[in-house]
Amino acid sequence: MEKTTLQVHGHQGYEERTGAISQPIYQTATFRHPGFQQSTGYDYSRVLNPTREELEKTLALLDGGRRCWAFSSGMAAIGALLKLFVPGDHVLLSEDLYGGTARLCNQVYSRYGITFEYVDTAEAELVRQHIRPETRGIFIETPSNPMMKISDIRSLAALAHAQHAILIVDNTFLSPHFQQPLTLGADLVVYSGTKYLCGHNDVVAGFIVSRDLPALIEPLDLIYKSEGASLGPFDSWLMLRSIKTLGLRVERQAANALEIAHWLQRQPAVTQVYYPGLPGHPGFALQHRQATGDGGMLSFKVTSAALAQAMLGRLQLIYFAESLGGRGNPAHLSH
Ligand SMILES: Cc1ncc(COP(=O)(O)O)c(C=O)c1O
């Protein structure tokens, strides 16, 4: 099935009981049991809710994964997958990583005996040199935030697997419409659903999608139901609604980004433009081997910090605000 068709129809497409073609919002915390030791399959919404289930199954299909868990934020999703590691484990991270992920690793999980090390994951050989016997994970963003560096998912998956480690890809910048890391060998994909998957700046959400590996799915199921950072039914419904237009939105955003990148290259005050859709980008060839589009994010340098600051004050259509992927967010700042 065409990926845009899948986005529109979702996993089930309609609800079997009533035929509703918009997945109902099951705004309920709990579900009545038919009798002692009997269940409809739904017990308590922290663990399983039909609206969220349709969303999770839809995203698992879009990513070519086996299972998906929807969280109340991207950071909640990242926090959950970091709990797969135990004291003594070593985890390699892209050095150019979303600041919130770096903060969570450096200031929270490092206190539990996990060692994090940053490396330029765009250089697979460098990653190989940094692997230790106790390395259990490689966590990358490609394109990276904010320097738009491209890491080779296939090579890094091979390096990780040779070491009995897992490769985790934060795919927030491209979305499953442009890149499906699980099909390239990654083990887990994580998203800030707040960004392109939502696309309207009205939901904070996060996702983990796993390949078909019980050794990952079972502990993540346990972490998910035990910690309870699950996405609520109404937010799940908004996300289902958003995903129907994912392809249309991100294709247009990527076309706009390319046009803006070309325009920026012609401006005398702009000294560097970072966008993987530009043929001069060092990751251009790799990007086009592993993704079908370049996304809507770009970054650039101007001649001085004062000019950068003055520019932010003069933006009109683009809002100077946190986040990305929805209407008018220019830059992704740490928060
Ligand atoms: C690449 C990336 N990963 C993860 C996150 C965290 O997601 P959230 O803000 O939904 O918690 C962000 C958010 O800005 C992000 O840009």
mmCIF file of C-alpha atoms and ligand atoms in Angstrom:
data_model
loop_
_atom_site.group_PDB
_atom_site.id
_atom_site.type_symbol
_atom_site.label_atom_id
_atom_site.label_comp_id
_atom_site.label_asym_id
_atom_site.label_seq_id
_atom_site.Cartn_x
_atom_site.Cartn_y
_atom_site.Cartn_z
ATOM 1 C CA MET A 1 0.000 0.000 0.000
ATOM 2 C CA GLU A 2 1.192 3.546 -0.751
ATOM 3 C CA LYS A 3 2.496 5.128 2.436
ATOM 4 C CA THR A 4 0.184 8.123 2.069
ATOM 5 C CA THR A 5 -2.776 5.721 1.717
ATOM 6 C CA LEU A 6 -1.695 3.969 4.886
ATOM 7 C CA GLN A 7 -1.405 7.325 6.660
ATOM 8 C CA VAL A 8 -4.975 8.238 5.700
ATOM 9 C CA HIS A 9 -6.541 4.891 6.560
ATOM 10 C CA GLY A 10 -4.433 3.920 9.557
ATOM 11 C CA HIS A 11 -4.244 0.404 10.934
ATOM 12 C CA GLN A 12 -7.920 -0.479 11.154
ATOM 13 C CA GLY A 13 -9.484 2.330 9.143
ATOM 14 C CA TYR A 14 -12.827 2.096 10.936
ATOM 15 C CA GLU A 15 -14.175 0.776 14.195
ATOM 16 C CA GLU A 16 -15.653 -2.685 13.868
ATOM 17 C CA ARG A 17 -18.448 -2.426 16.454
ATOM 18 C CA THR A 18 -20.187 0.666 15.026
ATOM 19 C CA GLY A 19 -18.502 1.168 11.663
ATOM 20 C CA ALA A 20 -17.315 4.636 12.731
ATOM 21 C CA ILE A 21 -14.693 5.740 10.223
ATOM 22 C CA SER A 22 -13.142 8.131 12.697
ATOM 23 C CA GLN A 23 -11.647 6.156 15.562
ATOM 24 C CA PRO A 24 -13.813 6.974 18.637
ATOM 25 C CA ILE A 25 -12.181 8.732 21.579
ATOM 26 C CA TYR A 26 -12.432 6.233 24.419
ATOM 27 C CA GLN A 27 -12.235 8.845 27.155
ATOM 28 C CA THR A 28 -12.278 6.346 29.978
ATOM 29 C CA ALA A 29 -9.778 5.487 32.656
ATOM 30 C CA THR A 30 -11.029 1.984 33.210
ATOM 31 C CA PHE A 31 -13.090 -0.810 31.621
ATOM 32 C CA ARG A 32 -15.770 -2.937 33.261
ATOM 33 C CA HIS A 33 -14.880 -6.613 33.512
ATOM 34 C CA PRO A 34 -17.649 -9.021 32.330
ATOM 35 C CA GLY A 35 -16.911 -11.275 35.328
ATOM 36 C CA PHE A 36 -14.277 -12.628 37.676
ATOM 37 C CA GLN A 37 -11.039 -13.304 35.793
ATOM 38 C CA GLN A 38 -12.680 -12.067 32.580
ATOM 39 C CA SER A 39 -11.630 -9.074 30.491
ATOM 40 C CA THR A 40 -12.770 -7.437 27.272
ATOM 41 C CA GLY A 41 -9.056 -7.154 26.488
ATOM 42 C CA TYR A 42 -9.051 -3.647 27.930
ATOM 43 C CA ASP A 43 -8.598 -3.211 31.666
ATOM 44 C CA TYR A 44 -7.092 0.177 32.437
ATOM 45 C CA SER A 45 -6.108 3.033 30.111
ATOM 46 C CA ARG A 46 -2.580 3.451 31.456
ATOM 47 C CA VAL A 47 -1.863 0.047 29.973
ATOM 48 C CA LEU A 48 -4.164 -0.152 26.943
ATOM 49 C CA ASN A 49 -6.772 2.179 25.464
ATOM 50 C CA PRO A 50 -8.497 1.510 22.106
ATOM 51 C CA THR A 51 -7.915 5.019 20.704
ATOM 52 C CA ARG A 52 -4.233 4.910 21.590
ATOM 53 C CA GLU A 53 -3.998 1.321 20.369
ATOM 54 C CA GLU A 54 -5.146 2.355 16.877
ATOM 55 C CA LEU A 55 -2.536 5.127 16.886
ATOM 56 C CA GLU A 56 0.234 2.777 18.031
ATOM 57 C CA LYS A 57 -0.667 0.146 15.446
ATOM 58 C CA THR A 58 -0.785 2.793 12.719
ATOM 59 C CA LEU A 59 2.677 4.091 13.571
ATOM 60 C CA ALA A 60 4.122 0.568 13.832
ATOM 61 C CA LEU A 61 2.878 -0.043 10.278
ATOM 62 C CA LEU A 62 4.261 3.254 8.986
ATOM 63 C CA ASP A 63 7.678 2.447 10.433
ATOM 64 C CA GLY A 64 7.751 -1.212 9.403
ATOM 65 C CA GLY A 65 7.953 -2.146 13.095
ATOM 66 C CA ARG A 66 6.366 -4.831 15.245
ATOM 67 C CA ARG A 67 5.257 -2.752 18.233
ATOM 68 C CA CYS A 68 4.756 0.879 19.122
ATOM 69 C CA TRP A 69 4.157 2.618 22.442
ATOM 70 C CA ALA A 70 2.690 6.138 22.567
ATOM 71 C CA PHE A 71 3.937 8.406 25.359
ATOM 72 C CA SER A 72 2.941 11.752 26.811
ATOM 73 C CA SER A 73 6.105 13.380 25.365
ATOM 74 C CA GLY A 74 9.172 12.590 23.305
ATOM 75 C CA MET A 75 11.284 12.846 26.460
ATOM 76 C CA ALA A 76 9.058 10.293 28.237
ATOM 77 C CA ALA A 77 9.684 7.912 25.325
ATOM 78 C CA ILE A 78 13.448 8.486 25.478
ATOM 79 C CA GLY A 79 13.414 8.057 29.268
ATOM 80 C CA ALA A 80 11.601 4.729 28.873
ATOM 81 C CA LEU A 81 14.060 3.310 26.378
ATOM 82 C CA LEU A 82 17.061 4.422 28.438
ATOM 83 C CA LYS A 83 15.703 2.115 31.165
ATOM 84 C CA LEU A 84 16.685 -0.810 28.970
ATOM 85 C CA PHE A 85 20.258 -0.151 30.107
ATOM 86 C CA VAL A 86 21.671 -1.266 33.454
ATOM 87 C CA PRO A 87 24.558 -0.078 35.644
ATOM 88 C CA GLY A 88 27.894 -0.703 33.957
ATOM 89 C CA ASP A 89 26.529 -0.281 30.432
ATOM 90 C CA HIS A 90 28.196 2.116 28.030
ATOM 91 C CA VAL A 91 26.111 4.007 25.470
ATOM 92 C CA LEU A 92 27.434 5.993 22.515
ATOM 93 C CA LEU A 93 25.493 9.105 21.531
ATOM 94 C CA SER A 94 25.609 11.384 18.493
ATOM 95 C CA GLU A 95 27.628 14.380 19.644
ATOM 96 C CA ASP A 96 25.176 16.663 17.896
ATOM 97 C CA LEU A 97 22.079 15.604 19.824
ATOM 98 C CA TYR A 98 18.846 17.312 20.904
ATOM 99 C CA GLY A 99 19.764 19.163 24.114
ATOM 100 C CA GLY A 100 16.953 17.580 26.157
ATOM 101 C CA THR A 101 18.242 14.081 25.383
ATOM 102 C CA ALA A 102 21.789 15.102 26.329
ATOM 103 C CA ARG A 103 20.480 16.597 29.594
ATOM 104 C CA LEU A 104 18.525 13.440 30.438
ATOM 105 C CA CYS A 105 21.600 11.258 29.829
ATOM 106 C CA ASN A 106 24.158 13.570 31.483
ATOM 107 C CA GLN A 107 22.176 14.708 34.502
ATOM 108 C CA VAL A 108 19.704 11.895 35.207
ATOM 109 C CA TYR A 109 20.683 8.477 33.841
ATOM 110 C CA SER A 110 24.426 8.901 34.460
ATOM 111 C CA ARG A 111 23.471 8.834 38.175
ATOM 112 C CA TYR A 112 22.335 5.239 37.747
ATOM 113 C CA GLY A 113 25.722 3.919 36.654
ATOM 114 C CA ILE A 114 25.280 4.158 32.877
ATOM 115 C CA THR A 115 28.228 5.728 31.044
ATOM 116 C CA PHE A 116 27.423 7.957 28.088
ATOM 117 C CA GLU A 117 29.997 8.997 25.528
ATOM 118 C CA TYR A 118 29.553 11.418 22.654
ATOM 119 C CA VAL A 119 31.033 10.719 19.256
ATOM 120 C CA ASP A 120 30.565 12.064 15.747
ATOM 121 C CA THR A 121 28.285 9.277 14.495
ATOM 122 C CA ALA A 122 28.505 10.646 10.948
ATOM 123 C CA GLU A 123 31.966 8.984 11.007
ATOM 124 C CA ALA A 124 31.254 5.240 11.318
ATOM 125 C CA GLU A 125 34.960 4.457 11.734
ATOM 126 C CA LEU A 126 35.142 6.808 14.716
ATOM 127 C CA VAL A 127 32.155 5.027 16.240
ATOM 128 C CA ARG A 128 33.909 1.672 15.773
ATOM 129 C CA GLN A 129 36.968 3.011 17.618
ATOM 130 C CA HIS A 130 34.834 4.122 20.566
ATOM 131 C CA ILE A 131 33.036 0.812 21.041
ATOM 132 C CA ARG A 132 33.984 -0.921 24.315
ATOM 133 C CA PRO A 133 33.245 -4.462 25.509
ATOM 134 C CA GLU A 134 30.487 -2.992 27.701
ATOM 135 C CA THR A 135 28.891 -0.913 24.926
ATOM 136 C CA ARG A 136 25.210 -1.861 24.809
ATOM 137 C CA GLY A 137 23.697 0.957 22.790
ATOM 138 C CA ILE A 138 24.295 3.506 20.043
ATOM 139 C CA PHE A 139 21.785 6.370 20.004
ATOM 140 C CA ILE A 140 21.776 8.617 16.957
ATOM 141 C CA GLU A 141 19.868 11.405 15.309
ATOM 142 C CA THR A 142 20.104 11.602 11.542
ATOM 143 C CA PRO A 143 19.883 14.339 10.354
ATOM 144 C CA SER A 144 21.297 15.633 13.612
ATOM 145 C CA ASN A 145 19.997 18.591 15.534
ATOM 146 C CA PRO A 146 21.046 21.304 14.679
ATOM 147 C CA MET A 147 24.009 20.678 12.359
ATOM 148 C CA MET A 148 22.115 18.328 10.006
ATOM 149 C CA LYS A 149 24.879 15.709 9.960
ATOM 150 C CA ILE A 150 23.959 12.396 8.345
ATOM 151 C CA SER A 151 24.849 9.076 10.018
ATOM 152 C CA ASP A 152 24.885 5.769 8.165
ATOM 153 C CA ILE A 153 22.096 3.696 9.755
ATOM 154 C CA ARG A 154 23.069 0.422 8.028
ATOM 155 C CA SER A 155 26.762 0.613 9.041
ATOM 156 C CA LEU A 156 25.990 1.646 12.610
ATOM 157 C CA ALA A 157 23.440 -1.166 12.978
ATOM 158 C CA ALA A 158 26.092 -3.659 11.834
ATOM 159 C CA LEU A 159 28.611 -2.209 14.312
ATOM 160 C CA ALA A 160 26.086 -2.346 17.143
ATOM 161 C CA HIS A 161 24.962 -5.897 16.411
ATOM 162 C CA ALA A 162 28.530 -7.202 16.221
ATOM 163 C CA GLN A 163 28.804 -6.017 19.831
ATOM 164 C CA HIS A 164 25.394 -7.314 21.054
ATOM 165 C CA ALA A 165 24.362 -3.680 21.342
ATOM 166 C CA ILE A 166 21.249 -1.996 19.960
ATOM 167 C CA LEU A 167 20.943 0.901 17.536
ATOM 168 C CA ILE A 168 18.359 3.523 18.488
ATOM 169 C CA VAL A 169 17.434 6.221 15.971
ATOM 170 C CA ASP A 170 15.651 9.429 16.897
ATOM 171 C CA ASN A 171 13.715 9.892 13.643
ATOM 172 C CA THR A 172 11.897 13.071 14.696
ATOM 173 C CA PHE A 173 13.368 15.245 11.920
ATOM 174 C CA LEU A 174 12.328 13.042 8.991
ATOM 175 C CA SER A 175 9.296 11.095 10.263
ATOM 176 C CA PRO A 176 8.488 7.622 8.883
ATOM 177 C CA HIS A 177 7.315 9.293 5.690
ATOM 178 C CA PHE A 178 10.908 10.023 4.644
ATOM 179 C CA GLN A 179 12.965 7.493 6.603
ATOM 180 C CA GLN A 180 12.246 4.085 8.154
ATOM 181 C CA PRO A 181 15.301 3.215 10.259
ATOM 182 C CA LEU A 182 13.966 -0.228 11.262
ATOM 183 C CA THR A 183 14.020 -1.306 7.613
ATOM 184 C CA LEU A 184 17.700 -0.273 7.493
ATOM 185 C CA GLY A 185 18.675 -2.405 10.500
ATOM 186 C CA ALA A 186 17.950 -0.186 13.519
ATOM 187 C CA ASP A 187 16.382 -1.851 16.561
ATOM 188 C CA LEU A 188 14.323 0.986 18.003
ATOM 189 C CA VAL A 189 13.007 4.240 16.598
ATOM 190 C CA VAL A 190 11.988 7.087 18.856
ATOM 191 C CA TYR A 191 10.022 10.241 18.078
ATOM 192 C CA SER A 192 9.029 13.494 19.517
ATOM 193 C CA GLY A 193 5.502 13.158 18.130
ATOM 194 C CA THR A 194 5.082 16.822 19.020
ATOM 195 C CA LYS A 195 6.911 17.719 15.790
ATOM 196 C CA TYR A 196 6.096 16.492 12.266
ATOM 197 C CA LEU A 197 3.831 13.623 13.346
ATOM 198 C CA CYS A 198 1.551 16.167 15.018
ATOM 199 C CA GLY A 199 2.297 19.069 12.702
ATOM 200 C CA HIS A 200 -0.111 21.530 14.303
ATOM 201 C CA ASN A 201 1.682 22.546 17.524
ATOM 202 C CA ASP A 202 -1.237 21.343 19.626
ATOM 203 C CA VAL A 203 -0.115 18.018 21.140
ATOM 204 C CA VAL A 204 2.974 16.981 23.093
ATOM 205 C CA ALA A 205 3.575 13.291 22.405
ATOM 206 C CA GLY A 206 6.305 10.705 21.960
ATOM 207 C CA PHE A 207 6.688 7.243 20.444
ATOM 208 C CA ILE A 208 8.940 4.230 20.515
ATOM 209 C CA VAL A 209 8.688 1.742 17.651
ATOM 210 C CA SER A 210 10.443 -1.610 17.951
ATOM 211 C CA ARG A 211 11.482 -4.243 15.473
ATOM 212 C CA ASP A 212 10.204 -7.759 16.046
ATOM 213 C CA LEU A 213 12.469 -8.725 18.935
ATOM 214 C CA PRO A 214 10.958 -10.117 22.162
ATOM 215 C CA ALA A 215 14.149 -9.174 24.045
ATOM 216 C CA LEU A 216 13.201 -5.533 23.415
ATOM 217 C CA ILE A 217 9.410 -5.731 23.331
ATOM 218 C CA GLU A 218 8.984 -7.551 26.651
ATOM 219 C CA PRO A 219 11.047 -5.148 28.800
ATOM 220 C CA LEU A 220 9.517 -2.134 27.050
ATOM 221 C CA ASP A 221 6.011 -3.468 27.727
ATOM 222 C CA LEU A 222 6.941 -3.797 31.388
ATOM 223 C CA ILE A 223 8.487 -0.310 31.568
ATOM 224 C CA TYR A 224 5.493 1.209 29.751
ATOM 225 C CA LYS A 225 2.789 -0.236 31.973
ATOM 226 C CA SER A 226 4.806 0.196 35.153
ATOM 227 C CA GLU A 227 5.824 3.817 34.671
ATOM 228 C CA GLY A 228 2.592 5.081 33.157
ATOM 229 C CA ALA A 229 3.711 7.923 30.879
ATOM 230 C CA SER A 230 1.117 6.861 28.305
ATOM 231 C CA LEU A 231 -0.612 9.260 25.904
ATOM 232 C CA GLY A 232 -4.203 10.179 26.770
ATOM 233 C CA PRO A 233 -7.172 9.219 24.538
ATOM 234 C CA PHE A 234 -7.946 12.711 23.217
ATOM 235 C CA ASP A 235 -4.304 13.451 22.376
ATOM 236 C CA SER A 236 -4.126 10.029 20.716
ATOM 237 C CA TRP A 237 -7.115 10.926 18.567
ATOM 238 C CA LEU A 238 -5.556 14.280 17.595
ATOM 239 C CA MET A 239 -2.400 12.425 16.593
ATOM 240 C CA LEU A 240 -4.407 9.966 14.473
ATOM 241 C CA ARG A 241 -6.029 12.924 12.775
ATOM 242 C CA SER A 242 -2.627 14.566 12.198
ATOM 243 C CA ILE A 243 -1.041 11.468 10.720
ATOM 244 C CA LYS A 244 -3.671 11.400 7.951
ATOM 245 C CA THR A 245 -1.962 14.437 6.389
ATOM 246 C CA LEU A 246 1.643 13.544 7.298
ATOM 247 C CA GLY A 247 2.872 12.910 3.754
ATOM 248 C CA LEU A 248 1.219 15.972 2.271
ATOM 249 C CA ARG A 249 2.622 18.208 4.988
ATOM 250 C CA VAL A 250 6.206 16.957 5.089
ATOM 251 C CA GLU A 251 6.573 16.818 1.311
ATOM 252 C CA ARG A 252 5.546 20.469 1.099
ATOM 253 C CA GLN A 253 7.718 21.440 4.067
ATOM 254 C CA ALA A 254 10.727 19.767 2.430
ATOM 255 C CA ALA A 255 10.071 21.570 -0.868
ATOM 256 C CA ASN A 256 9.854 24.874 1.018
ATOM 257 C CA ALA A 257 13.050 24.093 2.960
ATOM 258 C CA LEU A 258 14.970 23.403 -0.261
ATOM 259 C CA GLU A 259 13.799 26.666 -1.762
ATOM 260 C CA ILE A 260 14.756 28.588 1.390
ATOM 261 C CA ALA A 261 18.153 26.822 1.488
ATOM 262 C CA HIS A 262 18.862 27.951 -2.096
ATOM 263 C CA TRP A 263 17.745 31.489 -1.270
ATOM 264 C CA LEU A 264 19.942 31.585 1.853
ATOM 265 C CA GLN A 265 22.955 30.454 -0.187
ATOM 266 C CA ARG A 266 22.578 33.566 -2.326
ATOM 267 C CA GLN A 267 22.601 35.982 0.645
ATOM 268 C CA PRO A 268 25.945 37.716 1.264
ATOM 269 C CA ALA A 269 25.456 37.757 5.067
ATOM 270 C CA VAL A 270 24.938 33.972 5.175
ATOM 271 C CA THR A 271 28.240 32.129 5.525
ATOM 272 C CA GLN A 272 27.013 28.516 5.658
ATOM 273 C CA VAL A 273 23.767 26.626 5.003
ATOM 274 C CA TYR A 274 23.240 23.131 6.433
ATOM 275 C CA TYR A 275 20.561 21.177 4.578
ATOM 276 C CA PRO A 276 20.996 17.570 3.389
ATOM 277 C CA GLY A 277 19.052 18.317 0.199
ATOM 278 C CA LEU A 278 21.855 20.574 -1.074
ATOM 279 C CA PRO A 279 24.269 18.653 -3.343
ATOM 280 C CA GLY A 280 27.221 20.298 -1.550
ATOM 281 C CA HIS A 281 26.186 18.805 1.821
ATOM 282 C CA PRO A 282 28.778 16.165 2.873
ATOM 283 C CA GLY A 283 25.986 13.681 3.677
ATOM 284 C CA PHE A 284 24.014 14.259 0.452
ATOM 285 C CA ALA A 285 24.714 10.868 -1.187
ATOM 286 C CA LEU A 286 24.154 8.882 2.022
ATOM 287 C CA GLN A 287 20.981 10.804 2.801
ATOM 288 C CA HIS A 288 19.560 9.868 -0.588
ATOM 289 C CA ARG A 289 20.485 6.212 -0.146
ATOM 290 C CA GLN A 290 18.692 5.863 3.189
ATOM 291 C CA ALA A 291 15.848 8.403 3.018
ATOM 292 C CA THR A 292 13.303 9.443 0.418
ATOM 293 C CA GLY A 293 13.268 13.123 1.404
ATOM 294 C CA ASP A 294 15.332 15.703 3.252
ATOM 295 C CA GLY A 295 12.804 17.111 5.712
ATOM 296 C CA GLY A 296 11.813 20.635 6.603
ATOM 297 C CA MET A 297 14.664 21.529 8.964
ATOM 298 C CA LEU A 298 17.738 23.487 8.021
ATOM 299 C CA SER A 299 20.276 25.592 9.860
ATOM 300 C CA PHE A 300 22.595 28.344 8.724
ATOM 301 C CA LYS A 301 25.341 30.657 9.917
ATOM 302 C CA VAL A 302 25.452 34.394 9.453
ATOM 303 C CA THR A 303 28.393 36.773 9.738
ATOM 304 C CA SER A 304 27.848 37.674 13.416
ATOM 305 C CA ALA A 305 25.911 36.702 16.537
ATOM 306 C CA ALA A 306 24.460 40.235 16.617
ATOM 307 C CA LEU A 307 23.000 39.744 13.132
ATOM 308 C CA ALA A 308 21.488 36.385 14.127
ATOM 309 C CA GLN A 309 19.808 38.024 17.117
ATOM 310 C CA ALA A 310 18.537 40.969 15.057
ATOM 311 C CA MET A 311 17.086 38.564 12.472
ATOM 312 C CA LEU A 312 15.056 36.713 15.102
ATOM 313 C CA GLY A 313 13.421 40.005 16.069
ATOM 314 C CA ARG A 314 12.356 40.680 12.479
ATOM 315 C CA LEU A 315 10.748 37.374 11.554
ATOM 316 C CA GLN A 316 7.133 37.740 10.442
ATOM 317 C CA LEU A 317 5.620 34.534 9.063
ATOM 318 C CA ILE A 318 8.018 32.393 11.043
ATOM 319 C CA TYR A 319 7.483 32.587 14.793
ATOM 320 C CA PHE A 320 10.398 32.729 17.180
ATOM 321 C CA ALA A 321 9.209 29.810 19.313
ATOM 322 C CA GLU A 322 10.264 26.414 20.597
ATOM 323 C CA SER A 323 9.620 23.246 18.593
ATOM 324 C CA LEU A 324 9.311 22.474 14.890
ATOM 325 C CA GLY A 325 7.205 20.745 12.308
ATOM 326 C CA GLY A 326 4.075 22.838 12.771
ATOM 327 C CA ARG A 327 3.233 26.322 11.653
ATOM 328 C CA GLY A 328 6.129 28.728 11.762
ATOM 329 C CA ASN A 329 8.890 27.549 14.083
ATOM 330 C CA PRO A 330 12.238 28.825 12.887
ATOM 331 C CA ALA A 331 14.783 27.207 15.074
ATOM 332 C CA HIS A 332 14.888 24.389 17.514
ATOM 333 C CA LEU A 333 16.272 25.785 20.737
ATOM 334 C CA SER A 334 17.224 23.789 23.805
ATOM 335 C CA HIS A 335 14.569 23.575 26.441
HETATM 336 C C1 LIG B 1 15.001 15.438 17.927
HETATM 337 C C2 LIG B 1 14.165 15.531 19.164
HETATM 338 N N1 LIG B 1 14.032 14.454 19.957
HETATM 339 C C3 LIG B 1 13.291 14.495 21.091
HETATM 340 C C4 LIG B 1 12.655 15.651 21.495
HETATM 341 C C5 LIG B 1 11.842 15.665 22.775
HETATM 342 O O1 LIG B 1 10.474 15.613 22.498
HETATM 343 P P1 LIG B 1 9.311 16.328 23.360
HETATM 344 O O2 LIG B 1 9.577 17.803 23.326
HETATM 345 O O3 LIG B 1 8.074 15.911 22.656
HETATM 346 O O4 LIG B 1 9.408 15.796 24.749
HETATM 347 C C6 LIG B 1 12.739 16.783 20.691
HETATM 348 C C7 LIG B 1 12.021 17.989 21.138
HETATM 349 O O5 LIG B 1 12.250 19.061 20.928
HETATM 350 C C8 LIG B 1 13.521 16.724 19.499
HETATM 351 O O6 LIG B 1 13.648 17.782 18.702
#
